[in-house]
Amino acid sequence: MLILARKIDEKIKIGEDITLTIIEVRGDQVKIGVEAPKNIRVFRQEVFDAIQSENKAAVAPENESLDEISKLFKK
């Protein structure tokens, strides 16, 4: 992990297309501005984790559905 110290209005570049700007520091909270192309999705970690969890749940087959399908093949 790369650790960088920045002050308000200072920036961090990620590749050529992504810029992070320190907007505000208040106590233990930091506001960061993110400039990125529209095709780059940017999420807070907790939102990303929730999306991943929902996606996994959406594609996971329910046992009842599998039982019903297997009964159709047994006939």
Short mmCIF file of C-alpha atoms in Angstrom, two decimals:
data_model
loop_
_atom_site.label_atom_id
_atom_site.label_comp_id
_atom_site.label_asym_id
_atom_site.label_seq_id
_atom_site.Cartn_x
_atom_site.Cartn_y
_atom_site.Cartn_z
CA MET A 1 0.00 0.00 0.00
CA LEU A 2 1.27 3.42 -0.96
CA ILE A 3 0.71 6.02 1.77
CA LEU A 4 0.78 9.71 0.83
CA ALA A 5 0.43 12.85 2.91
CA ARG A 6 -1.52 15.68 1.27
CA LYS A 7 -2.87 19.05 2.36
CA ILE A 8 -6.12 20.76 1.40
CA ASP A 9 -6.33 21.46 -2.36
CA GLU A 10 -3.41 19.13 -3.11
CA LYS A 11 -3.99 16.36 -5.62
CA ILE A 12 -3.05 12.76 -6.27
CA LYS A 13 -2.99 11.37 -9.82
CA ILE A 14 -3.86 7.74 -10.57
CA GLY A 15 -2.79 6.94 -14.10
CA GLU A 16 -3.54 9.68 -16.61
CA ASP A 17 -7.30 9.89 -16.13
CA ILE A 18 -8.01 9.91 -12.39
CA THR A 19 -7.37 12.79 -10.01
CA LEU A 20 -8.06 12.81 -6.27
CA THR A 21 -8.24 16.22 -4.59
CA ILE A 22 -8.23 16.80 -0.84
CA ILE A 23 -11.21 19.11 -0.32
CA GLU A 24 -11.48 19.36 3.45
CA VAL A 25 -9.97 17.91 6.61
CA ARG A 26 -12.07 18.13 9.77
CA GLY A 27 -11.08 16.07 12.81
CA ASP A 28 -10.79 12.45 11.71
CA GLN A 29 -12.77 12.99 8.49
CA VAL A 30 -11.32 13.83 5.08
CA LYS A 31 -13.40 14.95 2.09
CA ILE A 32 -11.91 13.83 -1.21
CA GLY A 33 -12.97 14.92 -4.68
CA VAL A 34 -12.65 12.30 -7.40
CA GLU A 35 -12.32 13.21 -11.07
CA ALA A 36 -12.53 10.16 -13.30
CA PRO A 37 -13.92 9.22 -16.71
CA LYS A 38 -17.59 8.19 -16.70
CA ASN A 39 -16.65 4.60 -17.53
CA ILE A 40 -14.73 4.32 -14.23
CA ARG A 41 -17.14 3.52 -11.42
CA VAL A 42 -16.20 5.06 -8.06
CA PHE A 43 -17.74 3.79 -4.81
CA ARG A 44 -17.15 4.11 -1.09
CA GLN A 45 -15.93 0.72 0.19
CA GLU A 46 -19.09 0.01 2.21
CA VAL A 47 -21.29 0.72 -0.83
CA PHE A 48 -19.09 -1.48 -3.04
CA ASP A 49 -19.29 -4.31 -0.48
CA ALA A 50 -23.10 -4.02 -0.34
CA ILE A 51 -23.34 -4.13 -4.15
CA GLN A 52 -21.10 -7.21 -4.27
CA SER A 53 -23.20 -8.92 -1.61
CA GLU A 54 -26.45 -8.13 -3.45
CA ASN A 55 -25.00 -9.38 -6.74
CA LYS A 56 -23.91 -12.66 -5.16
CA ALA A 57 -27.33 -13.14 -3.58
CA ALA A 58 -29.06 -12.40 -6.89
CA VAL A 59 -27.21 -15.13 -8.79
CA ALA A 60 -27.24 -17.74 -6.02
CA PRO A 61 -29.86 -20.37 -6.78
CA GLU A 62 -32.40 -21.05 -4.09
CA ASN A 63 -32.52 -24.65 -2.91
CA GLU A 64 -36.27 -24.80 -3.47
CA SER A 65 -35.84 -23.83 -7.12
CA LEU A 66 -33.20 -26.50 -7.63
CA ASP A 67 -35.46 -29.10 -6.03
CA GLU A 68 -38.32 -28.16 -8.34
CA ILE A 69 -36.09 -28.34 -11.41
CA SER A 70 -34.68 -31.72 -10.41
CA LYS A 71 -38.24 -33.07 -9.96
CA LEU A 72 -39.05 -32.08 -13.54
CA PHE A 73 -36.13 -34.12 -14.85
CA LYS A 74 -37.05 -37.17 -12.77
CA LYS A 75 -40.51 -37.47 -14.37
#
